[in-house]
Every structure is written in C-alpha cells, then in structure tokens.
Amino acid sequence: MDPVRTSQVTVDRHLSGDDRGVSLRADALDGLSRQRKGMPPKWFYDAEGSRLFDEVTRLPEYYLTRAEREILLEHAAEIAGLSGADTIVELGSGTSEKTRILLTALADADALRRFVPFDVDETILLQAADEIVALFPGVQIHAVVGDFERHLAVLPRDGQRMVAFLGSTIGNLDPEQRATFLAQLRGAMEPGETLLLGVDLLKDPARIVPAYDDSAGVGVRYSRNMLRVLNAELDADFDVDSFDHVARWNAEHERLEVGLRSRCDQTATVSAIDLEVEFRAGEEMHNQISTKFRRDGIEAELVSAGLAPVAWWTDAAGEFGLSLSRAV
C-alpha cells in the first residue's frame, strides 16, 4: 500500500477502515457464534479504548508499567549498546511513552536514526509520532498502521533494528499463538538484529488480579469498551451497563483471564453481520488472557524461534522482566 509522506514522517497503512471492518465482522461472527463466546483483545481499541488503556497504566494497582519503566530507566544505555541498533521498531506502540527512554538512550549515543511505531490505532499512532518529532528533531519516523498478527512481514527493513515488544503484550497470546508470533517475527528480522521483550513475571495472584480489576473502575470501562466498539462499528445494540467486568486467576495455566459477564438473560443484535447473540444470566464473553512468565520458560520459547538470549533485567522487586535476544 502506498505510504503517506511528510518531511520527517512516513505512514504505511496496512489496515484501512474497510480492512478493520472486515476483520471485526469476521472475528465477531466467529467469536460470538461459539458456545464459549469471546473476542480478541485488539477490539478493546478505538480512540477511546486507547485513552482508557493509557489511564489504566497510570493506576496505583497497575504495577506493570512502573516496573518496566524502572528497568528501562536503569538499563536503557546498556540496552542501546548491546543492541547496536540505530532503529527502534515498536510493536503495539500506543503512546510510545516508555519507548522514549530507549529513543533518548540511542540519541545520547548518537546512534538514533529512525523510529518505526506499529499499531492498529492510527489516531494514537499519529499523535505519538507528532510528539516524537518534536522531541527528536531530524529522526525519521516510519509509522505503520497494522496488526502484528498479520503484518510483520511488511515491517520497514531500513537500518540496524531493535524490535521492542513491551508491556507484556505477548502474554495476551496463548502458547501456540506465541510460538507462531515469535517464528513470524524472527522471519521478519535479519541475523544480528535484536528483540527487546517485556514480560510480567509469575507472582502472588493477590498482586496480579487488582491490576486488571482496579478500585476506581477504569478497568471496567476499558473492558466494556469492546461492546461500545461492536455497537459503533457493527451496528449492534449491546446494553453495555448490563455486563460486569470479570478478572480471575487461572492457576493451571498461570495466567489472568478477563471477560464480561451478563447480569441477566438478554439478546443483542449485531446488524452488520445479521447475528443475534443470546446471553444467559451469568454467561461470559472471554476477551483476554494475560500469561505470567518464568525466565527459563520465555527464554526457551525465544530459542525455539531462533532468537538467542543476550541479557535479562528485572525491576528491584523482581516483578517484571526485560529480555534482549538476538536473531541467529
């Protein structure tokens, strides 16, 4: 697809409005027709969903962002040196707030040449790109509107790249999906290029669960935003307030599971796909998992994908991990 260009910013759009609609309709028809209803977590996001998630990351209970930021502040210069990168590719970039620490480290080392933010939400992507332009004059920005489960092969290949996949977003994928994702990502990387991967580490569930079910109810609004996306984009009529947010720990799979539970028997119509969706009182729609990792486990997954571990860092409390690995 032809990019949009300005003097300092290039934008590749691999998800047009029509593409988003086609994908959403397909996921809704599949996920809402199943006996165990569910939707992929990418459909939390429109402009409001992105804003709400940014609000979630600032909550007292949401330790993940603070812990990862602590690691980056402590080790960004080391990461920049070990990576040898002049280009940062950020998957699921959002506001790119934490990534600015890495950009600063590369700039301080006179190594930063370009930044490639990659996200499904074009609005937040372009807003972040404008802010990065102001902070780092002269750095080329090649923004990509796309889905990391579909468009890794079209990542811009200029420069010596470090791919940053932060926030433990990889935990939203089940083991089979992670294996596929890491293999596809390795296939999109040149030998010697690096991956900086953020992972939330296994700990007491009493610490984990409140991060996804906060006392202020921001997580509830974020979770329900998926229904608002369906209503707005698929002409559905979900009664948003009749669903409760659910966040529970699954000890067997060492992951947090998030969904929406119907408070009553009800039927929603999704007009764009000619579907009626019946919910019994107490029935759930499953929308997200958040796997918690052990170091040996995630490093084994990286090795299996052709990525050799180079370095490992944690925050002082040992709650979050950053792994740097190199494509071999």
XYZ file of C-alpha atoms in Angstrom:
328
model
C 0.000 0.000 0.000
C 1.385 3.442 -0.923
C 2.714 5.325 2.102
C 1.725 8.841 3.075
C 4.829 11.032 3.359
C 5.837 14.269 5.039
C 9.332 15.693 5.534
C 10.027 13.644 8.661
C 7.144 11.184 8.953
C 6.171 8.303 6.674
C 2.919 6.416 7.281
C 2.209 2.969 5.833
C -1.432 1.953 6.175
C -1.987 -1.799 6.018
C -5.284 -1.511 7.881
C -7.747 0.745 6.133
C -11.181 1.460 7.540
C -12.553 -1.273 5.283
C -9.886 -3.758 6.431
C -10.724 -3.047 10.060
C -14.407 -3.560 9.360
C -13.838 -6.839 7.508
C -11.624 -8.160 10.306
C -14.036 -7.060 13.040
C -17.000 -8.644 11.282
C -15.121 -11.916 10.843
C -13.982 -12.018 14.471
C -17.447 -11.135 15.757
C -19.186 -13.745 13.620
C -16.733 -16.403 14.752
C -16.380 -15.421 18.390
C -19.985 -14.582 19.189
C -21.376 -17.687 17.464
C -19.389 -20.089 19.633
C -20.751 -21.866 22.661
C -17.951 -20.222 24.686
C -18.239 -16.687 23.385
C -15.181 -14.495 23.014
C -13.470 -11.696 21.097
C -9.763 -10.936 20.510
C -8.369 -8.211 22.806
C -7.439 -5.943 19.880
C -11.114 -4.947 19.772
C -10.823 -3.113 23.067
C -9.201 -0.412 20.987
C -10.559 2.589 19.237
C -9.530 6.123 20.200
C -11.433 5.813 23.486
C -10.046 2.340 24.193
C -6.504 3.596 23.685
C -7.190 6.526 26.023
C -8.646 4.226 28.671
C -5.727 1.819 28.498
C -3.313 4.708 28.942
C -5.355 5.621 32.043
C -5.164 2.012 33.279
C -1.364 2.069 33.077
C -1.272 5.044 35.478
C -3.393 3.394 38.191
C -1.833 2.507 41.576
C -2.728 -1.171 41.112
C -1.191 -1.434 37.645
C 2.398 -2.202 38.616
C 3.465 -3.455 35.176
C 4.150 -0.099 33.562
C 6.010 1.304 36.582
C 8.163 -1.819 36.900
C 9.044 -1.887 33.205
C 9.778 1.840 33.234
C 12.088 1.321 36.224
C 14.096 -1.249 34.249
C 14.302 0.985 31.194
C 15.470 3.987 33.199
C 18.170 1.875 34.848
C 19.393 -0.032 31.799
C 18.472 1.907 28.635
C 22.070 2.877 27.858
C 23.181 -0.744 28.283
C 20.319 -1.956 26.088
C 21.231 0.559 23.392
C 24.865 -0.537 23.448
C 24.175 -4.265 23.396
C 21.622 -3.954 20.596
C 23.902 -1.989 18.270
C 20.697 -0.549 16.844
C 20.113 2.718 15.023
C 16.400 1.972 14.522
C 13.710 1.038 17.037
C 10.647 -0.824 15.821
C 7.907 -0.792 18.452
C 5.053 -3.287 18.123
C 1.770 -2.204 19.693
C 3.286 1.208 20.216
C 0.293 3.126 21.602
C 1.562 6.381 23.117
C 5.215 5.180 22.956
C 5.770 6.793 26.347
C 8.193 4.187 27.751
C 9.932 3.815 24.398
C 11.043 7.434 24.604
C 13.512 6.277 27.248
C 15.110 3.967 24.677
C 14.982 6.624 21.971
C 16.776 9.029 24.315
C 19.454 6.433 25.074
C 20.137 5.860 21.375
C 20.104 9.603 20.718
C 22.560 10.213 23.576
C 24.862 7.647 21.953
C 24.443 9.437 18.597
C 23.020 6.199 17.202
C 19.327 7.009 16.664
C 18.351 7.300 13.003
C 14.732 6.214 12.801
C 11.717 5.057 14.793
C 9.067 2.661 13.484
C 5.917 2.715 15.662
C 3.441 -0.028 14.736
C -0.161 -0.082 15.997
C -3.740 -0.897 14.975
C -4.970 2.523 16.106
C -3.963 5.172 13.588
C -5.174 8.073 15.730
C -2.943 7.315 18.695
C -0.108 6.291 16.354
C -0.034 9.628 14.560
C -0.431 11.589 17.782
C 2.591 9.811 19.236
C 4.547 10.329 16.007
C 3.959 14.097 16.186
C 5.225 14.138 19.781
C 8.328 12.114 18.894
C 9.099 14.501 16.021
C 9.058 17.395 18.472
C 11.327 15.578 20.933
C 13.832 14.190 18.426
C 14.320 16.642 15.541
C 15.836 15.031 12.486
C 14.927 11.453 13.399
C 12.944 9.753 10.664
C 9.642 8.214 11.731
C 8.133 5.418 9.658
C 4.751 4.722 11.253
C 2.873 1.545 10.353
C -0.859 1.038 10.838
C -1.209 -2.724 11.070
C -1.914 -5.853 13.075
C 1.174 -7.612 14.453
C -0.518 -10.976 13.923
C -0.830 -10.238 10.180
C 1.676 -7.645 9.034
C 5.096 -8.442 10.485
C 6.386 -9.328 7.021
C 5.887 -5.741 5.814
C 7.850 -4.052 8.599
C 10.263 -1.481 7.131
C 13.727 -3.074 6.945
C 15.892 0.042 6.910
C 18.750 0.296 9.392
C 20.018 -1.952 12.170
C 16.807 -2.659 14.035
C 15.853 -3.456 17.587
C 12.245 -4.609 17.849
C 10.615 -3.562 21.118
C 7.563 -5.511 22.265
C 6.863 -4.091 25.686
C 4.167 -4.142 28.356
C 3.956 -7.964 28.447
C 1.590 -7.784 25.483
C 2.979 -11.172 24.439
C 1.115 -12.573 27.447
C -2.155 -11.938 25.578
C -1.240 -14.847 23.286
C -1.670 -18.488 24.217
C 1.365 -20.816 23.840
C 0.555 -21.817 20.258
C -0.064 -18.208 19.248
C 3.193 -17.128 20.930
C 5.158 -19.754 19.033
C 3.637 -18.612 15.726
C 4.191 -14.943 16.525
C 7.830 -15.381 17.561
C 8.575 -17.510 14.488
C 6.996 -14.908 12.196
C 8.850 -12.105 13.945
C 12.160 -13.951 13.606
C 11.356 -14.410 9.934
C 10.974 -10.643 9.578
C 14.349 -9.966 11.253
C 17.859 -10.045 9.823
C 20.567 -12.057 11.635
C 22.100 -9.900 14.333
C 19.023 -7.743 14.870
C 17.551 -7.785 18.362
C 14.254 -8.168 20.193
C 13.580 -6.371 23.467
C 10.690 -8.246 25.082
C 8.831 -7.199 28.220
C 7.207 -9.949 30.296
C 5.239 -9.854 33.528
C 6.686 -12.432 35.912
C 4.793 -15.034 37.902
C 3.952 -13.873 41.420
C 1.227 -13.981 44.057
C -2.173 -13.689 42.289
C -3.213 -11.254 45.012
C -0.768 -8.830 43.440
C -1.784 -9.618 39.854
C -5.600 -9.545 39.921
C -6.084 -5.937 41.141
C -4.007 -4.686 38.219
C -6.869 -5.833 35.972
C -9.745 -5.014 38.326
C -8.874 -1.687 39.952
C -10.764 0.066 42.707
C -11.511 3.141 40.569
C -13.307 1.091 37.897
C -11.139 2.224 34.979
C -10.547 -1.396 34.006
C -14.308 -1.918 33.911
C -14.756 0.943 31.446
C -11.833 -0.325 29.381
C -13.291 -3.846 29.286
C -16.772 -2.632 28.365
C -15.323 -0.501 25.575
C -15.253 -3.631 23.433
C -19.057 -3.635 23.496
C -19.067 0.034 22.517
C -16.788 -0.803 19.581
C -19.227 -3.508 18.472
C -22.173 -1.139 18.854
C -20.486 1.681 16.928
C -18.827 -0.284 14.168
C -21.168 -3.243 13.638
C -24.492 -1.534 14.361
C -25.013 -3.704 17.455
C -27.223 -2.948 20.443
C -25.364 -4.425 23.420
C -26.598 -2.989 26.716
C -23.128 -2.067 27.922
C -24.102 -1.470 31.543
C -25.716 -4.914 31.859
C -22.299 -6.630 31.676
C -19.885 -6.908 34.603
C -16.130 -6.978 34.218
C -14.510 -10.278 35.268
C -10.815 -10.817 36.061
C -9.834 -14.198 37.520
C -6.615 -16.132 38.087
C -6.135 -19.474 36.301
C -3.559 -21.342 38.391
C -3.226 -24.256 35.972
C -2.137 -22.051 33.068
C -0.511 -19.348 35.232
C -2.489 -16.562 33.635
C -5.107 -13.926 34.325
C -8.335 -14.275 32.331
C -10.539 -11.278 31.560
C -14.091 -11.174 30.284
C -17.562 -9.695 30.569
C -20.412 -11.426 32.438
C -24.051 -10.839 31.583
C -26.131 -9.777 34.575
C -29.356 -11.148 33.075
C -30.840 -13.174 30.251
C -30.607 -10.940 27.222
C -30.286 -10.874 23.437
C -28.133 -8.480 21.436
C -28.468 -7.903 17.708
C -25.344 -7.336 15.603
C -26.950 -5.948 12.466
C -23.840 -5.707 10.298
C -23.419 -9.491 10.368
C -27.104 -10.350 10.774
C -26.481 -12.102 14.088
C -28.500 -12.370 17.269
C -26.412 -13.179 20.324
C -28.156 -14.695 23.332
C -26.663 -14.499 26.810
C -27.917 -16.309 29.858
C -27.615 -14.612 33.225
C -24.052 -15.255 34.394
C -22.770 -16.223 30.934
C -19.412 -14.720 29.990
C -17.736 -13.361 26.904
C -13.987 -14.088 27.157
C -11.815 -11.288 25.814
C -8.255 -11.507 27.076
C -5.632 -13.630 28.758
C -2.512 -12.273 30.440
C 0.046 -15.017 30.930
C 2.668 -14.576 33.649
C 6.123 -15.888 32.829
C 9.146 -17.604 34.322
C 12.533 -16.651 32.913
C 13.505 -20.143 31.828
C 10.167 -20.639 30.088
C 10.197 -17.488 27.972
C 13.879 -17.917 27.092
C 13.141 -21.441 25.864
C 10.379 -20.041 23.650
C 12.767 -17.445 22.230
C 15.429 -20.070 21.483
C 12.847 -22.246 19.731
C 12.042 -19.319 17.442
C 15.692 -18.691 16.537
C 16.346 -15.859 18.999
C 19.379 -16.257 21.260
C 19.100 -14.627 24.716
C 21.686 -11.870 25.246
C 20.673 -10.194 28.515
C 17.985 -10.216 31.198
C 16.930 -7.472 33.601
C 14.257 -7.136 36.273
C 12.980 -4.304 38.441
C 14.164 -4.175 42.053
C 11.126 -6.104 43.278
C 11.573 -8.837 40.658
C 8.039 -8.412 39.332
C 8.769 -7.712 35.675
C 11.413 -8.874 33.213
C 13.052 -7.417 30.107
C 14.796 -9.829 27.770
C 17.156 -8.846 24.965
C 17.689 -11.567 22.368
C 19.440 -11.662 19.009
C 18.275 -13.214 15.740
C 20.563 -16.084 14.752
